[in-house]
Structure formats: C-alpha cells, structure tokens
Coordinates of C-alpha atoms and ligand atoms in Angstrom, one line a residue:
Chain A
M1 CA 78.4 182.3 141.3
Q2 CA 81.7 183.7 143.1
L3 CA 83.9 181.5 144.9
R4 CA 86.4 182.2 147.6
I5 CA 88.9 181.0 149.9
A6 CA 89.4 182.3 152.7
V7 CA 91.8 181.8 155.4
R8 CA 90.5 181.6 159.3
R9 CA 92.4 184.0 161.4
E10 CA 92.8 182.8 164.0
M11 CA 94.1 179.2 162.6
M12 CA 96.7 181.7 160.9
A13 CA 97.8 183.1 163.5
Q14 CA 98.3 179.5 165.1
S15 CA 100.0 178.6 162.6
N16 CA 102.7 181.4 162.4
R17 CA 102.7 180.8 166.5
I18 CA 104.2 177.0 165.3
T19 CA 106.3 178.6 162.6
N20 CA 108.0 180.8 165.0
A21 CA 109.3 177.5 166.9
D22 CA 110.0 175.0 164.8
A23 CA 111.9 177.2 162.7
S24 CA 115.3 175.8 163.6
C25 CA 115.0 173.1 161.5
H26 CA 112.2 173.2 158.9
Q27 CA 112.3 175.3 156.2
E28 CA 108.9 177.3 155.2
V29 CA 108.7 175.1 150.9
I30 CA 105.9 176.8 149.7
S31 CA 104.2 180.4 151.1
L32 CA 101.8 182.5 150.4
E33 CA 101.4 185.5 151.3
D34 CA 97.7 187.3 150.6
V35 CA 97.5 185.9 147.4
S36 CA 94.7 187.1 145.3
F37 CA 93.1 185.3 141.9
S38 CA 90.2 186.0 139.3
F39 CA 90.2 184.9 135.8
Q40 CA 88.8 188.7 134.4
Q41 CA 86.1 189.4 136.4
Q42 CA 85.9 186.3 138.4
T43 CA 87.9 186.0 141.6
V44 CA 89.0 182.1 142.2
I45 CA 91.4 183.0 145.0
S46 CA 90.9 186.0 147.0
N47 CA 93.2 186.9 150.0
L48 CA 95.3 183.8 151.1
S49 CA 97.8 183.3 153.0
F50 CA 99.5 180.0 154.2
A51 CA 102.9 178.4 155.1
V52 CA 103.8 174.3 154.1
K53 CA 106.5 173.8 155.7
E54 CA 109.3 171.0 155.4
R55 CA 107.9 167.7 155.9
D56 CA 104.2 168.5 155.9
F57 CA 101.2 166.5 154.4
I58 CA 98.9 169.0 153.4
G59 CA 95.7 167.6 152.4
L60 CA 93.4 169.6 149.6
I61 CA 89.6 169.2 149.4
G62 CA 87.2 171.2 148.0
T63 CA 84.3 171.2 145.4
N64 CA 84.6 171.3 141.4
G65 CA 85.8 175.0 140.8
A66 CA 86.8 175.8 143.9
G67 CA 90.4 177.0 142.8
K68 CA 92.5 173.9 143.8
T69 CA 93.9 173.6 140.6
T70 CA 94.7 177.2 140.3
L71 CA 96.6 177.3 143.4
L72 CA 98.3 174.5 142.4
R73 CA 99.2 176.0 138.7
M74 CA 100.3 179.7 140.8
I75 CA 102.6 176.9 143.5
V76 CA 104.6 176.1 140.7
G77 CA 104.3 179.6 138.4
L78 CA 102.2 178.1 135.9
L79 CA 99.6 181.4 136.7
K80 CA 101.0 184.7 138.8
P81 CA 98.6 185.7 140.9
T82 CA 96.6 188.7 140.6
S83 CA 98.4 189.8 144.0
G84 CA 100.5 188.7 146.4
T85 CA 103.7 187.0 147.1
I86 CA 104.2 183.0 146.4
R87 CA 107.5 182.4 147.7
L88 CA 109.4 178.3 147.4
F89 CA 112.2 177.8 149.0
G90 CA 112.1 181.0 150.5
E91 CA 112.8 182.5 146.9
K92 CA 109.7 184.2 144.4
V93 CA 108.2 182.1 142.2
D94 CA 109.7 183.9 139.7
R95 CA 113.1 184.3 140.9
F96 CA 113.3 180.3 141.7
K97 CA 115.9 178.3 140.0
Q98 CA 115.6 175.0 141.8
W99 CA 112.6 173.4 140.0
E100 CA 114.7 170.0 140.6
R101 CA 113.3 169.9 144.1
I102 CA 110.0 170.4 142.9
G103 CA 107.4 167.0 141.5
Y104 CA 104.6 168.3 140.2
V105 CA 101.9 166.3 138.7
P106 CA 99.2 168.1 137.0
Q107 CA 95.3 166.9 136.9
K108 CA 95.3 165.3 134.4
N109 CA 97.1 165.2 130.7
S110 CA 95.2 165.7 127.6
L111 CA 98.0 163.4 125.8
N112 CA 97.7 162.7 122.6
P113 CA 97.2 158.9 122.2
L114 CA 99.3 159.2 119.0
F115 CA 101.9 161.0 120.2
P116 CA 105.4 158.7 119.4
A117 CA 106.8 158.7 123.2
T118 CA 108.1 155.4 125.0
V119 CA 107.8 155.7 128.8
R120 CA 111.4 155.7 129.3
E121 CA 111.3 158.3 127.4
V122 CA 108.8 160.6 129.1
V123 CA 109.8 159.4 132.5
L124 CA 113.2 160.6 131.8
S125 CA 112.4 163.6 130.4
G126 CA 111.7 164.6 134.0
L127 CA 115.6 165.8 134.0
Y128 CA 115.0 167.8 131.6
G129 CA 115.4 170.8 133.3
R130 CA 116.9 174.1 133.1
N131 CA 120.6 172.5 134.9
K132 CA 120.5 169.7 132.0
L133 CA 120.8 172.5 129.1
F134 CA 122.5 171.5 126.3
K135 CA 123.7 168.1 128.5
K136 CA 123.8 164.2 127.2
M137 CA 122.0 162.1 129.7
N138 CA 124.6 159.6 130.8
K139 CA 124.3 156.2 132.6
A140 CA 123.3 157.2 136.0
D141 CA 120.7 159.3 134.1
H142 CA 119.4 156.3 133.4
K143 CA 119.1 154.5 136.5
K144 CA 117.8 157.6 137.8
C145 CA 115.3 157.1 135.3
E146 CA 115.3 152.6 136.3
D147 CA 114.6 153.6 140.0
A148 CA 111.7 155.3 139.6
L149 CA 110.3 153.3 137.3
H150 CA 110.7 150.5 139.1
A151 CA 109.3 153.2 142.2
M152 CA 105.8 152.7 140.8
G153 CA 106.0 150.0 139.5
I154 CA 106.2 149.9 135.6
D155 CA 109.6 148.3 134.8
D156 CA 107.9 146.1 132.2
L157 CA 106.2 149.0 130.3
K158 CA 109.0 151.2 129.7
D159 CA 109.2 150.2 126.0
K160 CA 105.6 150.9 125.4
R161 CA 104.4 154.2 123.8
I162 CA 102.4 155.9 126.4
G163 CA 99.6 156.2 124.5
Q164 CA 99.2 152.9 124.8
L165 CA 98.6 152.9 128.0
S166 CA 95.7 152.9 130.2
G167 CA 94.1 156.1 132.2
G168 CA 95.8 154.8 135.4
Q169 CA 99.4 153.5 134.1
Q170 CA 99.7 156.2 132.3
Q171 CA 98.9 158.9 135.6
R172 CA 101.5 156.2 137.3
V173 CA 104.1 157.5 134.3
F174 CA 104.1 161.4 135.1
L175 CA 104.5 160.3 139.1
A176 CA 107.3 158.6 138.3
R177 CA 108.4 161.7 136.0
A178 CA 108.0 163.7 139.5
L179 CA 110.0 161.3 141.1
I180 CA 112.7 161.3 139.2
N181 CA 114.9 164.1 140.3
N182 CA 114.4 162.3 143.7
P183 CA 111.8 166.5 144.5
S184 CA 112.4 167.2 148.2
L185 CA 108.1 168.9 147.9
L186 CA 105.6 167.1 145.9
I187 CA 102.6 168.5 144.5
L188 CA 99.9 166.4 143.0
D189 CA 96.8 167.2 141.7
E190 CA 94.0 165.1 141.9
P191 CA 96.7 161.7 141.4
T192 CA 94.0 158.3 142.0
V193 CA 90.9 159.6 139.9
G194 CA 90.7 157.2 136.8
I195 CA 93.2 154.2 139.1
D196 CA 91.5 151.5 140.6
T197 CA 90.9 151.2 144.3
E198 CA 93.4 148.6 144.4
T199 CA 96.0 150.6 142.9
Q200 CA 94.6 153.6 144.9
E201 CA 95.7 151.6 148.7
S202 CA 99.5 150.8 147.4
F203 CA 99.6 154.0 145.8
F204 CA 98.7 155.5 149.3
H205 CA 100.8 152.9 150.9
M206 CA 103.7 154.9 148.8
I207 CA 103.0 158.5 149.3
K208 CA 102.3 158.1 153.1
H209 CA 105.6 156.1 152.9
M210 CA 107.6 158.3 150.6
H211 CA 106.3 161.0 153.6
Q212 CA 107.5 159.4 156.2
H213 CA 110.6 157.4 155.0
H214 CA 111.8 159.3 152.9
N215 CA 110.9 162.8 153.8
I216 CA 108.9 164.4 151.1
T217 CA 106.4 167.2 151.7
F218 CA 103.5 166.8 149.8
L219 CA 100.6 168.8 148.5
M220 CA 97.6 166.6 147.1
V221 CA 94.4 168.1 145.6
S222 CA 92.2 164.9 146.5
H223 CA 88.4 164.4 146.4
D224 CA 89.0 161.3 147.8
L225 CA 87.6 161.8 151.3
D226 CA 88.7 158.3 153.4
M227 CA 91.9 158.6 151.8
I228 CA 92.3 161.7 153.8
R229 CA 90.7 160.9 156.6
S230 CA 92.9 157.7 156.6
Y231 CA 96.0 159.2 156.5
L232 CA 95.5 162.6 158.5
G233 CA 93.7 160.7 161.4
Q234 CA 90.7 163.4 161.1
E235 CA 87.5 164.2 160.1
P236 CA 87.3 166.6 157.5
A237 CA 84.7 169.1 158.9
A238 CA 82.3 170.2 156.9
G239 CA 82.7 173.7 155.0
N240 CA 80.2 176.9 155.3
G241 CA 80.4 178.0 151.8
K242 CA 83.8 179.6 151.1
L243 CA 86.9 177.4 151.0
K244 CA 88.4 177.4 154.5
F245 CA 91.4 176.1 156.4
H246 CA 91.1 173.5 158.3
I247 CA 94.8 173.3 160.3
K248 CA 95.6 170.2 162.5
H249 CA 99.2 170.3 164.8
S250 CA 99.7 166.3 165.3
H251 CA 102.5 167.5 168.0
E252 CA 102.3 171.2 169.1
T253 CA 105.2 170.9 170.7
Q254 CA 107.7 168.8 168.9
D255 CA 111.5 168.9 169.8
C256 CA 113.2 168.7 166.0
V257 CA 115.4 165.9 166.1
E258 CA 119.1 167.6 164.6
N259 CA 121.4 164.4 165.2
D260 CA 121.9 162.8 161.9
L261 CA 122.0 159.5 163.9
A262 CA 119.0 159.8 165.6
H263 CA 117.7 161.1 161.9
S264 CA 118.9 157.1 160.5
L265 CA 116.3 155.6 163.3
K266 CA 113.8 155.0 161.6
G267 CA 111.6 154.0 164.5
L268 CA 113.4 156.8 166.3
R269 CA 112.5 159.2 163.7
E270 CA 108.5 158.4 163.0
Q271 CA 108.5 159.1 166.8
M272 CA 109.9 162.5 166.6
E273 CA 108.8 163.5 163.3
S274 CA 106.9 167.0 163.7
R275 CA 104.0 167.3 161.1
K276 CA 101.6 169.6 159.8
E277 CA 98.1 168.6 158.8
V278 CA 96.5 171.2 157.0
V279 CA 93.4 170.3 154.9
L280 CA 91.5 172.7 153.2
I281 CA 87.8 171.7 153.1
G282 CA 85.4 173.6 150.0
D283 CA 81.9 174.2 150.0
R284 CA 79.9 175.8 147.5
N285 CA 76.6 178.1 148.0
Chain B
M1 CA 119.3 159.7 81.9
E2 CA 121.6 162.7 81.2
I3 CA 120.2 165.5 83.0
V4 CA 121.2 163.2 86.5
T5 CA 125.1 164.6 85.5
S6 CA 124.1 167.5 84.5
E7 CA 125.0 170.9 86.2
F8 CA 121.5 172.0 87.4
F9 CA 119.9 168.3 88.1
Q10 CA 123.0 167.9 90.9
R11 CA 122.5 171.1 92.5
A12 CA 118.6 170.6 92.9
L13 CA 119.8 167.2 94.5
I14 CA 121.8 169.1 96.8
G15 CA 119.7 171.4 97.6
G16 CA 116.3 169.1 97.9
L17 CA 118.4 166.2 99.9
L18 CA 119.4 169.4 102.3
I19 CA 115.6 170.4 102.8
G20 CA 114.9 166.8 102.9
V21 CA 116.6 166.7 106.2
T22 CA 115.4 170.0 108.0
A23 CA 111.8 170.2 107.1
P24 CA 110.5 167.3 107.7
L25 CA 112.4 167.0 111.9
M26 CA 110.8 171.4 111.9
G27 CA 107.3 169.4 110.8
L28 CA 107.9 166.9 113.3
F29 CA 108.2 168.9 116.2
L30 CA 105.2 171.4 114.1
V31 CA 102.7 167.8 113.8
L32 CA 103.4 166.9 117.5
R33 CA 102.3 170.6 118.6
R34 CA 99.4 170.5 116.6
L35 CA 100.4 173.2 114.7
S36 CA 100.6 171.5 111.3
M37 CA 98.8 174.4 109.7
I38 CA 101.3 176.7 110.7
G39 CA 103.7 175.9 107.2
D40 CA 101.5 176.6 104.7
T41 CA 100.3 179.9 106.8
L42 CA 104.2 181.2 106.9
S43 CA 104.7 179.7 103.0
H44 CA 101.3 181.6 101.9
V45 CA 103.0 185.0 103.6
S46 CA 106.6 185.0 102.7
I47 CA 105.4 184.8 98.9
A48 CA 104.2 188.5 99.9
G49 CA 108.2 188.6 100.5
V50 CA 108.8 187.6 97.6
A51 CA 106.8 189.1 95.7
L52 CA 107.8 192.5 96.9
G53 CA 111.5 191.1 97.0
F54 CA 110.9 190.8 93.5
L55 CA 109.0 194.8 93.2
I56 CA 111.8 197.0 95.4
G57 CA 114.7 194.8 93.5
V58 CA 116.4 193.0 96.8
Y59 CA 116.8 189.1 97.0
P60 CA 113.6 187.6 97.3
I61 CA 114.1 184.8 99.6
A62 CA 115.6 187.2 102.4
V63 CA 112.8 189.5 102.2
G64 CA 109.8 186.4 101.9
L65 CA 111.9 185.4 105.3
L66 CA 111.3 188.2 107.1
F67 CA 107.6 188.4 106.1
A68 CA 107.6 184.9 107.6
I69 CA 109.0 185.9 110.7
A70 CA 107.1 189.1 111.1
A71 CA 103.2 186.5 110.6
S72 CA 105.1 183.6 113.0
F73 CA 105.4 185.9 116.0
A74 CA 101.4 187.2 114.6
I75 CA 101.3 183.9 115.2
E76 CA 101.8 183.7 118.8
K77 CA 100.5 186.8 119.9
L78 CA 97.0 186.2 118.2
R79 CA 97.0 182.8 119.5
K80 CA 97.4 184.0 123.2
A81 CA 94.3 186.0 122.2
Y82 CA 92.2 183.3 121.2
K83 CA 93.5 180.2 122.8
S84 CA 91.9 177.3 122.2
Y85 CA 90.9 178.4 118.6
A86 CA 94.8 179.0 117.6
E87 CA 93.6 177.7 114.5
L88 CA 91.0 181.1 113.9
S89 CA 95.0 183.1 114.2
I90 CA 96.2 181.0 111.7
A91 CA 93.3 181.3 109.2
I92 CA 93.9 185.5 109.6
I93 CA 97.4 185.4 109.0
M94 CA 97.0 183.2 105.8
S95 CA 94.3 185.5 103.9
G96 CA 96.4 188.4 105.1
G97 CA 98.9 186.7 103.4
V98 CA 98.1 186.0 100.4
A99 CA 95.8 189.2 99.9
L100 CA 99.1 191.3 100.1
A101 CA 100.7 188.9 98.2
S102 CA 97.9 189.6 95.1
L103 CA 98.1 193.0 95.5
L104 CA 101.8 192.9 95.1
F105 CA 101.0 191.1 91.7
T106 CA 99.3 193.1 90.5
M107 CA 101.9 196.2 91.1
G108 CA 104.5 194.8 88.9
K109 CA 102.4 192.7 86.2
G110 CA 106.4 191.9 84.9
F111 CA 107.6 189.8 87.7
N112 CA 104.5 187.1 87.6
S113 CA 106.4 184.3 85.5
N114 CA 109.0 184.7 89.0
V115 CA 106.5 184.8 91.4
N116 CA 105.3 181.4 89.5
S117 CA 108.3 180.0 90.0
Y118 CA 108.3 180.0 94.0
L119 CA 104.5 179.1 94.3
F120 CA 105.7 175.7 92.6
G121 CA 108.4 175.5 93.1
S122 CA 111.8 176.1 90.5
I123 CA 114.6 173.8 92.3
Y124 CA 116.3 173.8 89.0
T125 CA 116.7 177.0 88.8
L126 CA 118.6 177.3 92.2
N127 CA 122.0 179.7 91.8
D128 CA 124.9 180.2 94.0
T129 CA 123.4 182.5 96.1
D130 CA 120.7 179.9 96.8
L131 CA 122.1 177.1 97.5
Y132 CA 124.7 178.7 100.5
V133 CA 121.7 180.0 101.8
I134 CA 119.9 176.7 102.4
G135 CA 123.2 175.2 103.1
G136 CA 123.3 177.9 106.1
V137 CA 120.1 177.5 107.1
T138 CA 120.9 173.7 107.6
V139 CA 123.3 174.3 109.4
I140 CA 121.6 176.5 111.6
V141 CA 118.7 174.6 112.4
L142 CA 120.2 170.8 113.1
V143 CA 122.9 172.1 115.8
A144 CA 119.8 173.6 116.9
I145 CA 117.8 170.5 117.5
W146 CA 121.1 168.2 118.1
L147 CA 122.1 170.5 121.1
Q148 CA 118.2 170.8 122.5
V149 CA 116.3 167.9 121.2
K150 CA 115.9 167.2 124.9
E151 CA 114.2 170.4 125.3
L152 CA 112.5 170.3 122.5
F153 CA 111.1 167.1 123.1
L154 CA 109.6 168.2 126.2
I155 CA 107.7 171.6 125.3
T156 CA 106.2 168.9 122.4
F157 CA 105.0 166.9 125.0
D158 CA 104.0 168.7 127.9
E159 CA 104.6 172.4 128.1
D160 CA 103.5 172.9 131.2
A161 CA 105.9 170.0 132.3
A162 CA 108.6 172.2 130.7
A163 CA 107.7 175.3 132.1
V164 CA 107.8 173.6 136.1
S165 CA 111.0 172.0 135.0
G166 CA 112.5 176.2 134.7
L167 CA 112.7 176.0 130.9
P168 CA 112.5 179.0 129.5
V169 CA 109.1 178.1 127.5
K170 CA 109.1 181.7 125.5
F171 CA 112.4 181.1 124.0
Y172 CA 111.7 177.7 122.8
N173 CA 108.5 179.3 120.8
V174 CA 110.4 181.8 119.1
M175 CA 113.1 179.8 118.3
I176 CA 110.8 177.4 117.1
S177 CA 109.1 180.2 115.0
V178 CA 112.4 181.2 113.1
L179 CA 113.3 178.0 112.5
T180 CA 109.8 177.0 110.6
A181 CA 110.6 180.7 109.4
L182 CA 113.7 180.0 108.1
I183 CA 113.2 176.7 106.7
I184 CA 110.3 177.4 104.6
S185 CA 111.5 180.7 103.5
V186 CA 114.6 178.8 101.9
S187 CA 112.5 175.5 100.9
I188 CA 109.6 177.3 98.7
K189 CA 112.3 178.2 95.5
I190 CA 112.4 174.1 96.2
V191 CA 109.0 172.7 96.4
G192 CA 106.8 176.0 96.2
A193 CA 104.9 177.7 98.2
L194 CA 101.3 175.6 97.6
L195 CA 103.8 172.0 98.7
V196 CA 105.7 173.1 101.1
S197 CA 103.6 172.4 103.9
A198 CA 103.5 169.2 102.5
L199 CA 107.2 168.6 103.1
L200 CA 106.6 169.5 106.7
T201 CA 103.8 167.4 107.5
I202 CA 103.2 164.5 105.6
P203 CA 107.0 162.5 107.1
A204 CA 105.5 163.9 110.7
A205 CA 102.4 162.1 109.9
C206 CA 104.1 159.2 108.7
S207 CA 106.0 158.2 111.5
L208 CA 102.8 158.7 114.0
I209 CA 101.7 155.9 111.9
I210 CA 104.8 153.5 112.4
A211 CA 107.8 154.6 115.3
R212 CA 106.4 154.0 118.5
S213 CA 109.5 156.0 120.4
F214 CA 110.5 159.9 119.9
R215 CA 113.5 158.8 118.9
Q216 CA 112.4 156.8 115.9
S217 CA 110.3 158.8 115.2
V218 CA 112.9 161.3 114.5
I219 CA 114.8 159.0 112.2
T220 CA 111.5 158.1 110.8
V221 CA 110.6 161.6 109.3
V222 CA 113.8 162.0 108.1
I223 CA 114.5 159.2 106.2
I224 CA 110.8 159.4 105.2
G225 CA 112.1 163.0 103.9
E226 CA 115.1 162.2 101.8
L227 CA 113.6 158.5 100.0
A228 CA 111.0 161.4 98.6
V229 CA 113.3 163.3 97.6
I230 CA 115.8 161.6 95.9
A231 CA 112.8 159.3 94.5
G232 CA 111.1 162.0 93.3
L233 CA 113.5 164.6 91.3
L234 CA 115.2 161.3 89.6
I235 CA 111.1 160.5 88.7
A236 CA 110.9 163.8 87.5
G237 CA 114.4 164.6 86.4
V238 CA 113.9 161.5 83.1
W239 CA 109.6 161.8 82.6
N240 CA 109.7 165.9 82.9
L241 CA 107.5 165.9 85.4
A242 CA 107.6 169.2 87.8
P243 CA 109.9 168.2 91.0
G244 CA 107.8 169.9 93.5
G245 CA 104.9 167.9 92.6
T246 CA 106.5 164.6 92.7
I247 CA 108.3 164.7 95.4
V248 CA 104.7 165.2 97.8
L249 CA 102.7 163.5 95.7
L250 CA 105.1 160.7 96.5
L251 CA 105.0 161.7 99.9
I252 CA 101.5 161.0 99.7
A253 CA 101.9 157.4 98.2
V254 CA 104.0 156.7 100.7
L255 CA 101.7 157.6 103.4
L256 CA 98.7 155.9 102.1
M257 CA 100.9 152.5 101.7
L258 CA 101.8 153.3 105.4
L259 CA 97.8 153.5 106.5
V260 CA 97.3 150.2 104.9
F261 CA 100.3 147.7 105.8
K262 CA 99.1 149.4 108.9
R263 CA 95.8 147.5 108.9
G264 CA 96.6 144.9 106.7
V265 CA 98.6 144.0 109.9
R266 CA 95.9 144.8 112.4
T267 CA 93.5 142.6 110.2
G268 CA 95.9 139.9 110.1
S269 CA 96.8 139.3 113.8
Ligands
LIG301 N1 91.8 179.3 132.0 C1 90.0 179.9 132.4 N2 89.9 180.7 132.5 C2 88.6 181.1 133.6 N3 88.7 180.4 133.9 C3 89.0 179.7 134.5 C4 90.0 179.6 133.7 N4 90.0 177.8 135.0 C5 89.5 178.0 135.7 N5 89.1 178.6 135.9 C6 87.6 179.3 136.8 O1 88.4 179.3 137.8 C7 87.7 178.1 139.0 C8 88.9 177.3 139.7 O2 88.5 177.0 139.0 P1 90.3 175.0 139.6 O3 90.7 174.7 137.8 O4 91.6 175.8 140.2 O5 88.9 174.6 140.4 P2 89.2 173.0 141.0 O6 88.5 173.2 142.8 O7 90.7 172.5 140.4 O8 88.0 172.0 140.3 P3 88.3 170.3 140.4 O9 87.8 170.0 141.4 O10 86.8 170.6 139.5 O11 89.4 170.5 139.4 C9 86.4 177.9 138.3 O12 85.4 178.5 138.7 C10 86.9 178.4 137.1 O13 85.7 178.4 136.3
LIG302 MG1 90.9 170.7 139.5
LIG303 ZN1 106.0 152.3 153.4
LIG304 ZN1 112.2 153.8 150.0

C-alpha cells in the first residue's frame, strides 16, 4: 500500500498570498519545494511543498507509517530528499550551518539503560555543536543547562543516570536538551508519547507559553487530536485516504508590529500575533 | 624480584602503561556505540598485515596498521549495506583476516615463531622503535580525545543529535576507526592479537557497572586499565607467567568482583 502526502493546490495558493503579504516581518523558517522521498521502491512523500513561517505553530497528524517522521528527518537533514529542495531559514539544508537555532526531539530514543551519562551531561550535550568545537564548557554554558533543567521541571533529576529515569522523564530530558540553545524553531516528533495525562497538560501549557511569549516556531507531530484541537481551535478534517494539508489562517490580515516597544508589551503582542496554523491530516485507504 | 629492575621489564612497563590508558579509553567509545567486536576483528586482520610485513621485510606493526585501517573502512562500508545487522560485516571481515593470515603463514614458514609473538604478545621483546611508535600513538590518541571529548560523547550517545547539531558525523566515525586501528596495531605486540579486545572492552564493561556519569566512566576505565597492566606485569614477572594472559585474566577477575559486589549491594539494601 502506497502512501503519499499530497497538497491541495488551492490551499497552497492561498498560503503563498499570505506569504507575500507577511514577507516584511515573518521570515520563512522552513520551506519545502516539490519534495519527494522514497525508500527503495516505496514512495513515502511525493511533491510536497509548504512553508513554515516565523511563529507558526504547525501540528502534524497522520496515521502510523504516513511519513511524518520521515518528513521531520528530512527537514533536519538526517535524510536526503529523493528530489526537491528543503530550506531552513532560507538556506539549503545541506549548506545550513546555524543548527543551534533548531531544537529537535526525535520520536523515540532507543536508549541503552546502562549508558553512563547523567541527565546534566545529556542536557549539556545540546550545546556541543559545530561552533563549540574544541571549546570547553564555561560558567554561562552550565547556567544555560540549569535553566533548561528548570524549565522542564527536572532540576532534582540532574545527577541521575539517564537510564534510570522513566520514559516520560527521559522525554523531558530530551526536551531540555533541545531547549538549551534557546532555539527559534522546535521540531518535536510525538513528544508526549509515554507521558502521563497530568504531565502532558503542563507540557502543552509550556509549549503554548513558549510559542506565545518566547516566539518559538513549532513543528510538532502528535497523535493527540484533543491537544491539536484545543490549541489550534479547529476541528481536524477527516483525511480522504491521502495525507493532505488543511491550512487555516486565524488572522489573515494582520499588520506586523515592528515596534520593539509594542513587542515587549505582552498583552498587546498576543493580540497582534499573527499566526498561521496548519494541520496535516492523514488517513490510509 | 630482580626481573623488575631489568631493562626489558621496564620497557614492558612503559609500553604497558601507555597502552593501559589508550586502549580502555578508545574501548569505552566502541563499547558504548555497540561496536565491541570491532577490536577483535581489526586485531585479527592486522595479524595478516604483520605476517605480510615479515614476508616482505617491512616493519610488521606498520603493515598491521595499514591492514587494520583498511579493515575499519571495509567494516564501515559493509555496515551501511547491512544496516542493523552490523555484526554480520564484522564476522565477514574477521574471517577474511584470519584466512589471509593463515595463507601468509604458510607462504613464509620460517617466521612462524615471530608471528606467534604477535598472536599471544611478547611484551618483553619491545625495542626502542616499538616504544617510540607506542608513545607516538598514545600522544595522538590522547590529544584527539582531550580536544574532542564532548563531540565524541555526543556521537556515542546519539548520532542523530550529533548530526543535527552540525557535527561532521562521518569525519568522527572515520576518526574513531583510525584511532582504534592505531591502538590495536601497537597493542598486539604487548598483549597479543588474540587478547587485544579484552583490553579495549573489559574496562568499559566494568565502568558500565559502577559509573553513574560519563566523566566517571572515563576515569574508571583508565584506572582499571592501568591497575590491570601494572599488577599483571608484576605477577607475570615474578611467577614467570605469560604477561598478556595475566593482564586479561586480572581484568576479568576485576569484572567478576564488581558484578558480585554490585549484586551484594543490591540484595543488601
Ligand atoms: N528505514 C526505512 N527503510 C524503508 N522504509 C522505511 C524506513 N523508515 C520508514 N519507512 C517507511 O516509510 C513510511 C513512513 O514512515 P514514518 O516513520 O515516516 O511514518 P510515521 O508517519 O512517522 O509513522 P508513526 O506514526 O508510526 O510514527 C512507512 O511506510 C515505513 O514503512
Ligand atoms: Mg513517526
Ligand atoms: Zn504560560
Ligand atoms: Zn517564559
């Protein structure tokens, strides 16, 4: 059975119109142009084009095997598209250098429970990118680590061996690792799987907070329809057998606030915030 | 006890101490990446190189090193072809190395006893050249690890995350392979090709039992490696035992003790 992600053309056209209108202050964070991907004979993604712009919150929904993980892995450069172009912050993925701007939490970490690493060491490793090559970690780096641990509420776990934690606790550690660079884009692949309902709620609250108050752009896969529904305030349309885009513009004619002062006024900014929300919905037939 | 003050013993001690740091350190990275068998494979292949070295009259360790490096690249290539069945590529290369070695042995019947010293180690026959080569390799390995311990940690812990952080993962994979090949080719004269992998993997196995952090595990492997080398050489020297075998048996004894101790702690608490 072959699965594809198809794009409804009229939706794309609409999206492009907004793109131009917003161009002055909303940069394209991720853009896909005619991207296809196949594993050997099996086409997983075909001719997919879309753009994620600054401060978007994109939820990706799809059935098992629809190609969500594959799409995310292509976007972060772990897989090469069979054809088409992917850009991050305007730069082609294979030339992209500012990886510290991106936090990525993969679907599941097949972690060896005996791996000798503390929570603190794992979170700190989020900083070990190319521009920290050969450099020793300094005080500021350790402060960032403390902050990330604090943000995820796992301060008291920092000296534990990572393998001793529960699945949900581990997931928080990986989120903290993704947050330590203060990224402007977070890419999360089913971040709440294996996390209890209570923690999930605080997690979604935190995500919402980071999106609204810290201007982080989100691209997130989740099977949690309730969460997507409540956050995006929209009923996901049923798929018709193929993955398709359902794009909703909550504030289609938004003026961009360029004034820094206005930006710093939280309430105002929330009001002015121009968000474009896309839900990818998939179904098998 | 006078063996301890003899020159050949002191050479052995220096060589052993150097290898006692580098082999367990590199071994830690290999074990954590689930590549423990690579040490064994490369050492078997480098024996073929050593045999060829004797046959054509070139410094055997150097030829062994070339073979080990070639083998590590071959493993990388095969590993990609077989993906999760990585141990398959290791088995293929290992048997290829042994087959080639046995062929070369029969071609140069005269040097069999010499090759023997590489199979089981002959630490008492280390000459100046050997010590310089071992010293050079130790410096290279320690500098490489010292400068890039963060990056090596990340690649070992999570290769995907390393790639998404912008680290050149391919470069590091090659670096790990080449450093491993270097260590193995200089270690085989000390502990012997059949036992090299013990020096790489057993200290790491011990650290998995007791270390809570990566930092601790780095310290643990070095301490255990050095203790085993020093104690092993002394015991072997005094009781006239095979040094390589003594070191490895000591390592296994330490591992067993840790396992028993750990179990004691668990049931006790
Ligand atoms: N390494 C691989 N080799 C071959 N095919 C693969 C590989 N990884 C994934 N696939 C195929 O690609 C398709 C998409 O897989 P992907 O992991 O992207 O799905 P997904 O949408 O993330 O599913 P899930 O909800 O289960 O996480 C699947 O049909 C799968 O069979
Ligand atoms: Mg997936
Ligand atoms: Zn909040
Ligand atoms: Zn905040």
